Amino acid sequence: MLRSAMTAPGTIGWLIDHRHSLSLTCEDCGHHATLDPAALAAKLGRDHSYLAPDLLPRMKCSQCGTKHLALSVSGAQPGQDGLNAYAKSKGV
């Protein structure tokens, strides 16, 4: 994949190219949300960092409004067009 070779690790573009997602969990009320990396890229740019110190100051909980959030990154799940190489080679 040519594009991923050119996208810097730690950027929103890297998340998109590697089919990863971001999740936020509110440390006050426990609300959980999964962020769409493509929507973040449209707003912030593919080259914007997804690391917590760069992204969390822009976020707040949609339930209680606090800015006390935890950020996590998740890899692609099978069935989300993120099959591993072995599964692809077997035609799964």
Coordinates of N, CA and C in Angstrom, one line a residue, residues 1-22 36-51 55 73-74:
M1 N 0.9 -1.2 0.0 CA 0.0 0.0 0.0 C 0.9 1.2 0.0
L2 N 1.0 1.9 -1.1 CA 1.9 3.0 -1.3 C 1.6 4.2 -0.3
R3 N 0.3 4.5 -0.1 CA -0.1 5.6 0.7 C 0.4 5.5 2.1
S4 N 0.2 4.3 2.7 CA 0.6 4.1 4.1 C 2.1 4.2 4.3
A5 N 2.9 3.9 3.3 CA 4.4 4.0 3.4 C 4.7 5.5 3.5
M6 N 3.9 6.4 3.0 CA 4.2 7.8 2.9 C 3.5 8.5 4.1
T7 N 2.7 7.9 4.9 CA 2.0 8.5 6.0 C 2.8 8.3 7.3
A8 N 3.0 9.4 8.0 CA 3.8 9.3 9.2 C 3.1 8.6 10.3
P9 N 3.7 7.7 11.1 CA 3.1 7.1 12.2 C 2.7 8.2 13.2
G10 N 1.6 8.0 14.0 CA 1.2 9.0 15.0 C 0.2 10.0 14.4
T11 N -0.1 9.9 13.1 CA -1.0 10.8 12.5 C -2.4 10.2 12.2
I12 N -3.4 11.0 12.0 CA -4.7 10.5 11.7 C -4.7 9.8 10.4
G13 N -3.9 10.2 9.4 CA -3.8 9.5 8.2 C -3.3 8.1 8.3
W14 N -2.3 7.9 9.3 CA -1.8 6.6 9.5 C -2.9 5.7 10.1
L15 N -3.8 6.2 10.9 CA -4.9 5.4 11.5 C -5.8 5.0 10.3
I16 N -6.1 5.9 9.4 CA -7.0 5.6 8.3 C -6.3 4.5 7.4
D17 N -5.1 4.7 7.0 CA -4.4 3.8 6.2 C -4.2 2.4 6.7
H18 N -4.1 2.3 8.1 CA -4.0 1.0 8.7 C -5.3 0.5 9.4
R19 N -6.4 1.1 9.0 CA -7.7 0.7 9.5 C -7.8 0.6 11.0
H20 N -7.3 1.6 11.7 CA -7.4 1.6 13.1 C -8.5 2.7 13.5
S21 N -9.0 2.6 14.7 CA -10.0 3.5 15.2 C -9.5 4.1 16.5
L22 N -10.2 5.2 16.9 CA -9.9 5.8 18.2 C -11.2 5.8 19.0
D36 N -14.5 8.5 14.3 CA -14.3 8.2 12.9 C -13.1 8.9 12.5
P37 N -12.0 8.2 12.2 CA -10.7 8.8 11.8 C -10.9 9.7 10.5
A38 N -11.8 9.2 9.6 CA -12.0 10.0 8.3 C -12.6 11.4 8.6
A39 N -13.6 11.4 9.6 CA -14.2 12.6 10.0 C -13.2 13.6 10.7
L40 N -12.3 13.0 11.5 CA -11.3 13.8 12.1 C -10.3 14.3 11.1
A41 N -10.0 13.5 10.1 CA -9.1 14.0 9.0 C -9.7 15.1 8.2
A42 N -11.0 15.0 8.0 CA -11.7 16.1 7.3 C -11.6 17.4 8.1
K43 N -11.7 17.3 9.4 CA -11.7 18.5 10.2 C -10.3 19.0 10.6
L44 N -9.4 18.1 10.9 CA -8.1 18.5 11.4 C -6.9 18.3 10.4
G45 N -7.2 17.4 9.4 CA -6.1 17.1 8.4 C -5.5 15.7 8.7
R46 N -5.1 15.0 7.6 CA -4.5 13.7 7.8 C -3.2 13.8 8.5
D47 N -2.5 14.9 8.5 CA -1.2 15.0 9.2 C -1.3 15.4 10.6
H48 N -2.5 15.6 11.1 CA -2.6 16.0 12.6 C -2.3 14.7 13.4
S49 N -1.7 14.9 14.5 CA -1.4 13.9 15.5 C -2.6 13.3 16.1
Y50 N -2.7 12.0 16.3 CA -3.8 11.4 17.1 C -3.3 11.2 18.6
L51 N -2.1 11.5 18.9 CA -1.6 11.3 20.3 C -2.4 12.2 21.3
L55 N -4.6 15.7 20.7 CA -6.0 15.5 20.4 C -7.0 15.8 21.5
V73 N -6.5 3.5 21.1 CA -6.4 3.1 19.7 C -6.7 1.7 19.5
S74 N -7.5 1.3 18.6 CA -7.9 -0.1 18.3 C -7.5 -0.4 16.9

